[in-house]
mmCIF file of C-alpha atoms in Angstrom:
data_model
loop_
_atom_site.group_PDB
_atom_site.id
_atom_site.type_symbol
_atom_site.label_atom_id
_atom_site.label_comp_id
_atom_site.label_asym_id
_atom_site.label_seq_id
_atom_site.Cartn_x
_atom_site.Cartn_y
_atom_site.Cartn_z
ATOM 1 C CA MET A 1 0.000 0.000 0.000
ATOM 2 C CA LEU A 2 1.295 3.463 -0.896
ATOM 3 C CA ARG A 3 0.933 6.716 0.970
ATOM 4 C CA ALA A 4 2.276 9.923 -0.580
ATOM 5 C CA GLY A 5 2.944 13.353 0.808
ATOM 6 C CA VAL A 6 1.930 16.172 -1.528
ATOM 7 C CA GLY A 7 4.741 18.405 -2.745
ATOM 8 C CA ILE A 8 4.455 21.622 -4.732
ATOM 9 C CA GLU A 9 4.922 20.145 -8.212
ATOM 10 C CA SER A 10 1.780 19.668 -10.269
ATOM 11 C CA TYR A 11 2.895 16.220 -11.443
ATOM 12 C CA GLN A 12 5.106 14.155 -9.127
ATOM 13 C CA HIS A 13 6.624 10.916 -10.440
ATOM 14 C CA HIS A 14 7.452 8.001 -8.136
ATOM 15 C CA TYR A 15 9.296 4.750 -8.857
ATOM 16 C CA VAL A 16 8.675 2.085 -6.226
ATOM 17 C CA ASP A 17 9.864 -1.492 -5.705
ATOM 18 C CA CYS A 18 6.975 -3.861 -5.068
ATOM 19 C CA SER A 19 7.450 -5.056 -1.480
ATOM 20 C CA ALA A 20 6.331 -8.571 -2.430
ATOM 21 C CA CYS A 21 8.178 -9.314 -5.685
ATOM 22 C CA GLY A 22 10.469 -6.360 -6.393
ATOM 23 C CA THR A 23 8.722 -5.450 -9.653
ATOM 24 C CA PRO A 24 9.236 -1.742 -10.422
ATOM 25 C CA ILE A 25 6.033 0.239 -9.986
ATOM 26 C CA VAL A 26 5.690 3.607 -11.723
ATOM 27 C CA LEU A 27 3.039 6.055 -10.633
ATOM 28 C CA ALA A 28 2.507 9.737 -10.219
ATOM 29 C CA VAL A 29 0.720 12.129 -7.949
ATOM 30 C CA ARG A 30 -1.218 14.819 -9.778
ATOM 31 C CA ALA A 31 -1.514 17.679 -7.345
ATOM 32 C CA ASN A 32 -3.336 20.942 -6.997
ATOM 33 C CA PRO A 33 -2.353 21.472 -3.357
ATOM 34 C CA PRO A 34 -3.821 20.657 -0.958
ATOM 35 C CA HIS A 35 -5.737 18.257 -3.244
ATOM 36 C CA ALA A 36 -4.064 15.341 -5.015
ATOM 37 C CA HIS A 37 -4.703 11.903 -6.491
ATOM 38 C CA PHE A 38 -2.663 8.968 -7.757
ATOM 39 C CA VAL A 39 -2.172 8.389 -11.485
ATOM 40 C CA VAL A 40 -1.438 4.863 -12.720
ATOM 41 C CA GLU A 41 1.538 4.482 -15.094
ATOM 42 C CA GLU A 42 3.157 1.008 -14.902
ATOM 43 C CA ASN A 43 2.542 -2.220 -12.929
ATOM 44 C CA PHE A 44 0.084 -0.542 -10.627
ATOM 45 C CA ALA A 45 -3.656 -0.564 -9.999
ATOM 46 C CA LEU A 46 -5.765 1.583 -7.721
ATOM 47 C CA GLY A 47 -7.550 -0.374 -4.996
ATOM 48 C CA THR A 48 -11.052 0.249 -3.761
ATOM 49 C CA HIS A 49 -10.360 -0.303 -0.068
ATOM 50 C CA GLU A 50 -7.579 0.046 2.470
ATOM 51 C CA ASP A 51 -5.864 -3.133 3.629
ATOM 52 C CA ASP A 52 -4.809 -2.767 7.247
ATOM 53 C CA GLU A 53 -2.481 -5.767 6.924
ATOM 54 C CA ALA A 54 -0.625 -4.576 3.828
ATOM 55 C CA THR A 55 2.928 -3.233 4.027
ATOM 56 C CA LEU A 56 2.798 0.540 3.738
ATOM 57 C CA ILE A 57 5.408 2.476 1.764
ATOM 58 C CA ASN A 58 5.651 6.196 2.424
ATOM 59 C CA LEU A 59 6.535 8.555 -0.428
ATOM 60 C CA HIS A 60 7.359 12.237 -0.480
ATOM 61 C CA PRO A 61 8.823 14.266 -3.361
ATOM 62 C CA ASN A 62 10.740 16.660 -1.107
ATOM 63 C CA PHE A 63 11.809 14.690 1.940
ATOM 64 C CA ALA A 64 13.352 11.390 2.990
ATOM 65 C CA PHE A 65 12.177 9.279 5.914
ATOM 66 C CA ASP A 66 13.887 7.990 9.012
ATOM 67 C CA PRO A 67 13.982 4.160 8.762
ATOM 68 C CA GLU A 68 11.459 3.734 11.577
ATOM 69 C CA ASP A 69 8.961 5.980 9.763
ATOM 70 C CA PHE A 70 9.240 4.509 6.272
ATOM 71 C CA HIS A 71 6.391 2.045 6.865
ATOM 72 C CA ASN A 72 4.658 4.057 9.574
ATOM 73 C CA ARG A 73 1.070 5.026 8.754
ATOM 74 C CA MET A 74 1.498 8.105 10.928
ATOM 75 C CA GLY A 75 4.937 9.092 9.623
ATOM 76 C CA PHE A 76 5.230 12.690 8.341
ATOM 77 C CA ALA A 77 8.693 13.414 6.961
ATOM 78 C CA SER A 78 8.009 17.107 6.431
ATOM 79 C CA LEU A 79 7.378 17.809 10.122
ATOM 80 C CA LYS A 80 11.058 17.322 10.918
ATOM 81 C CA TYR A 81 12.048 20.166 8.576
ATOM 82 C CA VAL A 82 9.341 22.800 9.055
ATOM 83 C CA GLN A 83 11.266 24.899 11.555
ATOM 84 C CA ARG A 84 14.551 24.716 9.667
ATOM 85 C CA ILE A 85 12.867 25.898 6.465
ATOM 86 C CA ALA A 86 10.955 28.654 8.252
ATOM 87 C CA THR A 87 14.202 29.965 9.749
ATOM 88 C CA VAL A 88 16.052 30.277 6.436
ATOM 89 C CA VAL A 89 13.175 31.938 4.546
ATOM 90 C CA GLU A 90 12.066 34.431 7.176
ATOM 91 C CA ASP A 91 14.070 37.238 5.528
ATOM 92 C CA LEU A 92 12.268 36.567 2.221
ATOM 93 C CA VAL A 93 8.834 37.489 3.574
ATOM 94 C CA GLN A 94 7.672 40.741 1.996
ATOM 95 C CA PRO A 95 6.540 43.650 4.211
ATOM 96 C CA GLY A 96 2.815 43.490 4.868
ATOM 97 C CA GLN A 97 2.470 39.791 4.075
ATOM 98 C CA LYS A 98 0.301 38.136 6.723
ATOM 99 C CA PHE A 99 0.050 34.630 5.330
ATOM 100 C CA VAL A 100 2.973 33.015 3.542
ATOM 101 C CA ASP A 101 3.429 29.474 2.242
ATOM 102 C CA THR A 102 7.060 28.828 3.140
ATOM 103 C CA ALA A 103 7.243 26.066 0.511
ATOM 104 C CA PHE A 104 6.890 28.671 -2.245
ATOM 105 C CA LEU A 105 9.658 30.757 -0.686
ATOM 106 C CA PHE A 106 12.036 27.834 -0.238
ATOM 107 C CA ASP A 107 11.371 25.867 -3.424
ATOM 108 C CA VAL A 108 10.787 26.679 -7.092
ATOM 109 C CA PRO A 109 7.418 25.174 -8.115
ATOM 110 C CA ASN A 110 7.401 23.346 -11.466
ATOM 111 C CA ILE A 111 11.172 23.668 -11.495
ATOM 112 C CA SER A 112 11.767 21.482 -14.546
ATOM 113 C CA GLN A 113 9.497 23.703 -16.647
ATOM 114 C CA VAL A 114 11.140 26.839 -15.250
ATOM 115 C CA TRP A 115 14.555 25.425 -16.167
ATOM 116 C CA GLY A 116 13.213 24.998 -19.705
ATOM 117 C CA HIS A 117 12.760 28.780 -19.959
ATOM 118 C CA VAL A 118 16.257 29.379 -18.578
ATOM 119 C CA ARG A 119 17.856 26.839 -20.916
ATOM 120 C CA ARG A 120 16.063 28.343 -23.911
ATOM 121 C CA GLY A 121 17.353 31.772 -22.935
ATOM 122 C CA LEU A 122 20.907 30.501 -22.576
ATOM 123 C CA ASN A 123 20.780 28.904 -26.014
ATOM 124 C CA LEU A 124 19.266 32.007 -27.623
ATOM 125 C CA GLU A 125 21.805 34.233 -25.924
ATOM 126 C CA SER A 126 24.635 32.676 -27.902
ATOM 127 C CA GLY A 127 22.952 33.431 -31.246
ATOM 128 C CA THR A 128 22.203 36.605 -33.173
ATOM 129 C CA ASN A 129 19.007 38.488 -34.043
ATOM 130 C CA ASN A 130 17.154 36.711 -31.246
ATOM 131 C CA GLU A 131 15.825 39.753 -29.413
ATOM 132 C CA LYS A 132 12.129 38.925 -29.854
ATOM 133 C CA ALA A 133 12.564 35.266 -28.943
ATOM 134 C CA LEU A 134 14.641 36.241 -25.911
ATOM 135 C CA SER A 135 12.000 38.696 -24.792
ATOM 136 C CA ARG A 136 9.263 36.039 -25.058
ATOM 137 C CA THR A 137 11.430 33.567 -23.140
ATOM 138 C CA ILE A 138 12.025 35.980 -20.277
ATOM 139 C CA GLU A 139 8.318 36.859 -20.222
ATOM 140 C CA GLY A 140 7.464 33.150 -20.007
ATOM 141 C CA TYR A 141 9.938 32.682 -17.171
ATOM 142 C CA LEU A 142 8.518 35.624 -15.238
ATOM 143 C CA ALA A 143 4.931 34.488 -15.784
ATOM 144 C CA GLU A 144 5.733 31.081 -14.301
ATOM 145 C CA ARG A 145 7.818 32.357 -11.382
ATOM 146 C CA GLN A 146 5.578 35.283 -10.449
ATOM 147 C CA ARG A 147 2.613 32.960 -9.987
ATOM 148 C CA PHE A 148 4.287 31.926 -6.736
ATOM 149 C CA ARG A 149 6.897 34.647 -6.154
ATOM 150 C CA PRO A 150 5.493 38.022 -7.293
ATOM 151 C CA ASP A 151 8.799 39.686 -6.338
ATOM 152 C CA THR A 152 10.742 37.735 -9.009
ATOM 153 C CA GLU A 153 12.616 40.026 -11.399
ATOM 154 C CA ALA A 154 14.522 39.385 -14.631
ATOM 155 C CA THR A 155 15.437 41.925 -17.295
ATOM 156 C CA ASP A 156 17.842 39.844 -19.367
ATOM 157 C CA VAL A 157 19.225 36.310 -19.644
ATOM 158 C CA ALA A 158 21.934 36.959 -17.064
ATOM 159 C CA SER A 159 19.494 38.033 -14.343
ATOM 160 C CA MET A 160 17.079 35.231 -15.234
ATOM 161 C CA HIS A 161 19.873 32.675 -15.158
ATOM 162 C CA THR A 162 21.548 33.760 -11.915
ATOM 163 C CA GLY A 163 18.214 34.420 -10.197
ATOM 164 C CA PHE A 164 17.025 30.924 -11.046
ATOM 165 C CA LEU A 165 20.179 29.228 -9.750
ATOM 166 C CA ARG A 166 20.074 31.186 -6.517
ATOM 167 C CA ALA A 167 16.381 30.401 -5.970
ATOM 168 C CA ALA A 168 16.788 26.701 -6.775
ATOM 169 C CA PHE A 169 19.720 26.116 -4.425
ATOM 170 C CA PHE A 170 19.269 28.761 -1.733
ATOM 171 C CA PRO A 171 20.801 29.113 0.863
ATOM 172 C CA ARG A 172 23.812 26.843 0.236
ATOM 173 C CA ILE A 173 24.695 28.388 -3.115
ATOM 174 C CA GLU A 174 25.167 31.758 -1.417
ATOM 175 C CA GLN A 175 27.489 30.245 1.177
ATOM 176 C CA ILE A 176 29.713 28.740 -1.519
ATOM 177 C CA ALA A 177 29.517 31.208 -4.404
ATOM 178 C CA ASP A 178 29.418 34.608 -2.721
ATOM 179 C CA PRO A 179 32.753 34.362 -0.832
ATOM 180 C CA ALA A 180 34.352 33.101 -4.061
ATOM 181 C CA LEU A 181 32.895 36.041 -5.994
ATOM 182 C CA VAL A 182 34.452 38.371 -3.412
ATOM 183 C CA LEU A 183 37.862 36.800 -4.055
ATOM 184 C CA LEU A 184 37.284 37.053 -7.800
ATOM 185 C CA GLU A 185 36.675 40.788 -7.459
ATOM 186 C CA LYS A 186 39.734 41.088 -5.218
ATOM 187 C CA ALA A 187 41.848 39.465 -7.919
ATOM 188 C CA ALA A 188 40.390 41.881 -10.473
ATOM 189 C CA ALA A 189 41.107 44.897 -8.248
ATOM 190 C CA ASP A 190 44.564 43.928 -6.947
ATOM 191 C CA TYR A 191 45.966 42.390 -10.131
ATOM 192 C CA PRO A 192 43.997 44.018 -12.980
ATOM 193 C CA ALA A 193 46.397 43.178 -15.804
ATOM 194 C CA GLU A 194 46.728 39.519 -14.858
ATOM 195 C CA PHE A 195 42.993 39.196 -14.251
ATOM 196 C CA ALA A 196 42.257 40.718 -17.663
ATOM 197 C CA ALA A 197 44.647 38.230 -19.247
ATOM 198 C CA PHE A 198 42.829 35.386 -17.513
ATOM 199 C CA GLU A 199 39.442 36.699 -18.653
ATOM 200 C CA THR A 200 40.673 36.771 -22.242
ATOM 201 C CA TYR A 201 42.095 33.270 -21.975
ATOM 202 C CA TYR A 202 38.962 31.862 -20.374
ATOM 203 C CA ASN A 203 36.534 33.419 -22.831
ATOM 204 C CA THR A 204 38.677 32.348 -25.771
ATOM 205 C CA GLU A 205 39.587 28.813 -24.727
ATOM 206 C CA PHE A 206 36.913 27.631 -22.286
ATOM 207 C CA ALA A 207 33.703 29.641 -22.113
ATOM 208 C CA ASP A 208 31.787 28.152 -25.036
ATOM 209 C CA GLU A 209 32.627 24.565 -24.142
ATOM 210 C CA GLN A 210 31.800 25.282 -20.518
ATOM 211 C CA ARG A 211 28.374 26.653 -21.465
ATOM 212 C CA HIS A 212 27.509 23.400 -23.214
ATOM 213 C CA ARG A 213 28.871 21.409 -20.284
ATOM 214 C CA PHE A 214 26.809 23.363 -17.752
ATOM 215 C CA ILE A 215 23.604 23.134 -19.779
ATOM 216 C CA SER A 216 24.059 19.390 -20.323
ATOM 217 C CA ALA A 217 24.595 18.647 -16.634
ATOM 218 C CA PHE A 218 21.664 20.734 -15.422
ATOM 219 C CA SER A 219 19.332 19.438 -18.118
ATOM 220 C CA ASP A 220 20.115 15.933 -16.887
ATOM 221 C CA TYR A 221 19.572 17.020 -13.284
ATOM 222 C CA PHE A 222 16.224 18.731 -13.803
ATOM 223 C CA LYS A 223 14.967 15.920 -16.039
ATOM 224 C CA HIS A 224 15.180 13.670 -12.985
ATOM 225 C CA HIS A 225 14.592 16.306 -10.337
ATOM 226 C CA SER A 226 11.844 14.256 -8.659
ATOM 227 C CA GLN A 227 14.543 11.780 -7.612
ATOM 228 C CA PHE A 228 17.122 14.261 -6.359
ATOM 229 C CA SER A 229 14.544 16.457 -4.614
ATOM 230 C CA GLN A 230 13.908 13.741 -2.016
ATOM 231 C CA MET A 231 17.288 14.547 -0.445
ATOM 232 C CA LEU A 232 17.920 18.073 -1.743
ATOM 233 C CA ILE A 233 17.018 19.840 1.481
ATOM 234 C CA HIS A 234 20.071 18.350 3.206
ATOM 235 C CA ALA A 235 22.495 19.691 0.619
ATOM 236 C CA ARG A 236 20.758 23.069 0.519
ATOM 237 C CA LEU A 237 20.956 23.408 4.297
ATOM 238 C CA GLY A 238 24.600 22.316 4.353
ATOM 239 C CA ASP A 239 24.205 18.954 6.096
ATOM 240 C CA GLU A 240 27.536 17.169 5.652
ATOM 241 C CA ASP A 241 26.049 13.878 6.808
ATOM 242 C CA PRO A 242 22.263 13.538 6.497
ATOM 243 C CA GLY A 243 22.332 10.358 8.563
ATOM 244 C CA ALA A 244 20.373 7.190 7.898
ATOM 245 C CA LYS A 245 17.536 8.103 5.552
ATOM 246 C CA VAL A 246 15.222 6.095 3.312
ATOM 247 C CA VAL A 247 13.562 7.425 0.172
ATOM 248 C CA GLY A 248 10.464 5.856 -1.290
ATOM 249 C CA SER A 249 11.038 6.630 -4.974
ATOM 250 C CA LYS A 250 14.008 4.844 -6.548
ATOM 251 C CA ALA A 251 14.544 5.370 -10.288
ATOM 252 C CA PHE A 252 18.187 4.398 -10.000
ATOM 253 C CA GLU A 253 18.596 3.221 -13.594
ATOM 254 C CA GLU A 254 17.678 6.721 -14.732
ATOM 255 C CA ILE A 255 20.295 8.484 -12.597
ATOM 256 C CA LYS A 256 23.090 5.979 -11.996
ATOM 257 C CA LEU A 257 25.408 7.819 -14.401
ATOM 258 C CA TYR A 258 24.598 11.286 -13.081
ATOM 259 C CA TYR A 259 27.221 11.442 -10.331
ATOM 260 C CA GLY A 260 29.949 10.738 -12.897
ATOM 261 C CA HIS A 261 28.438 13.361 -15.210
ATOM 262 C CA VAL A 262 28.344 16.160 -12.638
ATOM 263 C CA TYR A 263 31.755 15.147 -11.213
ATOM 264 C CA GLU A 264 33.330 15.601 -14.656
ATOM 265 C CA ALA A 265 31.602 18.937 -15.221
ATOM 266 C CA LEU A 266 32.595 20.277 -11.799
ATOM 267 C CA THR A 267 36.231 19.199 -11.745
ATOM 268 C CA THR A 268 36.748 20.479 -15.306
ATOM 269 C CA SER A 269 35.385 23.838 -14.123
ATOM 270 C CA PHE A 270 37.995 23.963 -11.349
ATOM 271 C CA VAL A 271 40.263 25.705 -13.865
ATOM 272 C CA ILE A 272 38.448 28.906 -12.832
ATOM 273 C CA LEU A 273 39.348 28.485 -9.168
ATOM 274 C CA ALA A 274 42.879 27.321 -9.898
ATOM 275 C CA CYS A 275 43.683 30.328 -12.086
ATOM 276 C CA LEU A 276 42.106 32.792 -9.655
ATOM 277 C CA ASN A 277 44.159 31.224 -6.868
ATOM 278 C CA ASN A 278 47.349 31.716 -8.898
ATOM 279 C CA ILE A 279 46.508 35.396 -9.400
ATOM 280 C CA LEU A 280 45.720 35.948 -5.725
ATOM 281 C CA LEU A 281 49.083 34.410 -4.816
ATOM 282 C CA GLY A 282 50.817 37.012 -6.995
ATOM 283 C CA ARG A 283 51.609 34.657 -9.878
ATOM 284 C CA SER A 284 50.570 34.653 -13.498
ATOM 285 C CA TYR A 285 47.158 33.091 -13.948
ATOM 286 C CA ASP A 286 48.754 30.192 -15.856
ATOM 287 C CA GLN A 287 51.652 29.510 -13.486
ATOM 288 C CA PHE A 288 51.138 27.060 -10.630
ATOM 289 C CA GLN A 289 53.586 26.331 -7.844
ATOM 290 C CA SER A 290 55.170 23.435 -9.719
ATOM 291 C CA MET A 291 53.505 23.209 -13.138
ATOM 292 C CA THR A 292 51.959 25.199 -15.952
ATOM 293 C CA LEU A 293 48.277 25.657 -16.764
ATOM 294 C CA ASN A 294 48.705 23.497 -19.840
ATOM 295 C CA LYS A 295 49.870 20.592 -17.686
ATOM 296 C CA TYR A 296 47.045 21.177 -15.189
ATOM 297 C CA VAL A 297 44.418 21.070 -17.921
ATOM 298 C CA LYS A 298 45.824 18.156 -19.900
ATOM 299 C CA ASP A 299 47.621 15.915 -17.404
ATOM 300 C CA VAL A 300 46.267 16.330 -13.873
ATOM 301 C CA GLU A 301 43.634 13.699 -13.120
ATOM 302 C CA LYS A 302 40.220 14.953 -12.104
ATOM 303 C CA ALA A 303 40.556 13.608 -8.548
ATOM 304 C CA LYS A 304 43.503 15.968 -7.963
ATOM 305 C CA ARG A 305 42.162 19.076 -9.669
ATOM 306 C CA ALA A 306 41.356 20.740 -6.310
ATOM 307 C CA ASN A 307 44.858 20.234 -4.873
ATOM 308 C CA PRO A 308 46.333 23.559 -6.112
ATOM 309 C CA PHE A 309 43.789 25.551 -4.080
ATOM 310 C CA ALA A 310 43.546 23.197 -1.091
ATOM 311 C CA ASN A 311 44.955 25.931 1.186
ATOM 312 C CA GLU A 312 42.234 28.430 0.212
ATOM 313 C CA PRO A 313 39.107 27.380 2.167
ATOM 314 C CA VAL A 314 36.782 29.551 0.071
ATOM 315 C CA PHE A 315 37.766 27.736 -3.130
ATOM 316 C CA PHE A 316 38.258 24.311 -1.563
ATOM 317 C CA ALA A 317 34.621 24.377 -0.393
ATOM 318 C CA PHE A 318 33.658 23.622 -4.004
ATOM 319 C CA SER A 319 35.247 20.176 -3.686
ATOM 320 C CA GLN A 320 32.950 18.904 -0.925
ATOM 321 C CA GLY A 321 31.323 15.617 -1.854
ATOM 322 C CA LEU A 322 33.924 14.502 -4.400
ATOM 323 C CA ASP A 323 34.470 10.729 -4.328
ATOM 324 C CA SER A 324 36.736 9.451 -7.096
ATOM 325 C CA SER A 325 35.756 5.814 -6.537
ATOM 326 C CA LEU A 326 32.063 6.623 -6.852
ATOM 327 C CA ARG A 327 32.850 8.752 -9.889
ATOM 328 C CA ASN A 328 34.637 5.842 -11.563
ATOM 329 C CA GLY A 329 31.767 3.461 -10.830
ATOM 330 C CA SER A 330 29.156 5.932 -12.054
ATOM 331 C CA HIS A 331 31.139 7.164 -15.047
ATOM 332 C CA HIS A 332 31.895 3.630 -16.254
ATOM 333 C CA ALA A 333 28.478 2.169 -15.346
ATOM 334 C CA SER A 334 30.003 -0.202 -12.800
ATOM 335 C CA ILE A 335 27.277 0.669 -10.323
ATOM 336 C CA TRP A 336 24.032 -1.001 -9.318
ATOM 337 C CA ARG A 337 21.314 -0.953 -6.668
ATOM 338 C CA ASP A 338 19.907 -3.638 -4.431
ATOM 339 C CA GLY A 339 17.028 -2.341 -2.336
ATOM 340 C CA ASP A 340 18.135 0.728 -0.402
ATOM 341 C CA VAL A 341 21.857 0.186 -1.069
ATOM 342 C CA VAL A 342 24.006 1.274 -4.025
ATOM 343 C CA TYR A 343 27.049 -0.839 -4.889
ATOM 344 C CA PHE A 344 29.923 0.248 -7.112
ATOM 345 C CA ARG A 345 33.434 -0.624 -8.201
ATOM 346 C CA SER A 346 36.169 1.833 -9.035
ATOM 347 C CA GLY A 347 37.002 1.388 -12.695
ATOM 348 C CA GLY A 348 34.958 -1.781 -12.904
ATOM 349 C CA SER A 349 37.618 -4.010 -11.339
ATOM 350 C CA GLY A 350 38.366 -2.396 -7.991
ATOM 351 C CA ALA A 351 37.088 -3.401 -4.584
ATOM 352 C CA GLU A 352 33.332 -3.384 -4.184
ATOM 353 C CA ARG A 353 31.991 -0.517 -2.113
ATOM 354 C CA ASN A 354 28.509 0.551 -1.129
ATOM 355 C CA MET A 355 26.435 3.358 0.327
ATOM 356 C CA PRO A 356 22.749 3.992 1.028
ATOM 357 C CA PHE A 357 20.809 5.118 -2.023
ATOM 358 C CA SER A 358 19.812 8.226 -0.066
ATOM 359 C CA ASN A 359 23.516 9.108 0.335
ATOM 360 C CA TYR A 360 24.035 8.707 -3.406
ATOM 361 C CA LEU A 361 21.263 11.246 -3.994
ATOM 362 C CA HIS A 362 22.781 13.536 -1.377
ATOM 363 C CA LEU A 363 26.233 13.519 -2.991
ATOM 364 C CA CYS A 364 24.686 14.199 -6.399
ATOM 365 C CA ASN A 365 22.951 17.236 -4.912
ATOM 366 C CA VAL A 366 26.096 18.474 -3.152
ATOM 367 C CA LEU A 367 28.084 18.417 -6.391
ATOM 368 C CA THR A 368 25.229 19.995 -8.328
ATOM 369 C CA ILE A 369 25.106 22.955 -5.939
ATOM 370 C CA SER A 370 28.874 23.376 -6.276
ATOM 371 C CA LEU A 371 28.490 23.322 -10.051
ATOM 372 C CA ALA A 372 25.718 25.933 -9.849
ATOM 373 C CA SER A 373 27.991 28.045 -7.651
ATOM 374 C CA ILE A 374 30.912 27.896 -10.077
ATOM 375 C CA TRP A 375 28.510 28.736 -12.922
ATOM 376 C CA LEU A 376 27.948 32.074 -11.177
ATOM 377 C CA LEU A 377 31.702 32.709 -11.353
ATOM 378 C CA ASP A 378 31.699 31.695 -15.010
ATOM 379 C CA ARG A 379 28.850 34.149 -15.607
ATOM 380 C CA ARG A 380 30.913 36.965 -14.104
ATOM 381 C CA LEU A 381 33.909 36.115 -16.301
ATOM 382 C CA VAL A 382 31.802 35.891 -19.457
ATOM 383 C CA ASP A 383 29.778 39.052 -18.822
ATOM 384 C CA GLY A 384 32.780 41.049 -17.580
#
């Protein structure tokens, strides 16, 4: 028997293992909060009565369950997070507002559709003679966002793009990106010639490829957002270890390669942090302590890309959640799930390791927020 909490998305997909035979069950919750109903998709039928003896599986699109509550008919995952969410959004309440749904302040409703507007704007931005299409895209974005957040503003692709990332991953993205942006501006102010040289290099050699890399990773993420959102609150609130959690929806086959995907995108983007660190240390942007930028880009393995800025806590914060063994398993498809546990091998032949599926989701979210944060730095370098 299934019991689902109602999130803020209008259509909420769930992938459940049958408790009796393990057959994958696919269903959805169509919601117009506070009203909702189940929609049958695969290997599932709606019953006409409640079986008090049946095993209950709890589902929620935005929260995970403590193990003891996963089958509890009175388990409410959201109750454990209400106060934490209320605390972080209290500064977002507009003057004069008497009644506020904190969910609409903390989350971005219909986020996959909203990302579609942002992605379209990013793609149009790189073309020419797209002014009318860009204007319609921004208008569509604002129409969707202002339904729930009337204070949303966007006048161009840059403000739409950065505003979306900050809303989707608030407050953690601010804690990672903003101190790094301060150091970026310090490098620009204290070493203007070297910073200008780096800007030229980055926009000539990296920016276009990076744009495609960013868009690809986030398109993958938002396509499967209903999976990642079950654990996203922990990454957004900066929980290093979310503890033992169980999620009800498990579409692992759809996302088993994602960690490797976002790991590659993030560690490749570390060139921004590495070059800024060189400048701040009084060196040329392309001169490291014991190697050149060319060697860093071409020869240094991804697992060691953060080493050059390991002594700068602001930059090193971007490396939280990196696990090279998990990356190898995910990147090379040597990864599988059995129940609530994910198993993987490094490179396909290394020692077998495992972690809870909920932790896999958490690490994917941690890296995604770091990638969103470094995209804000990229935006500053591209826009000047």
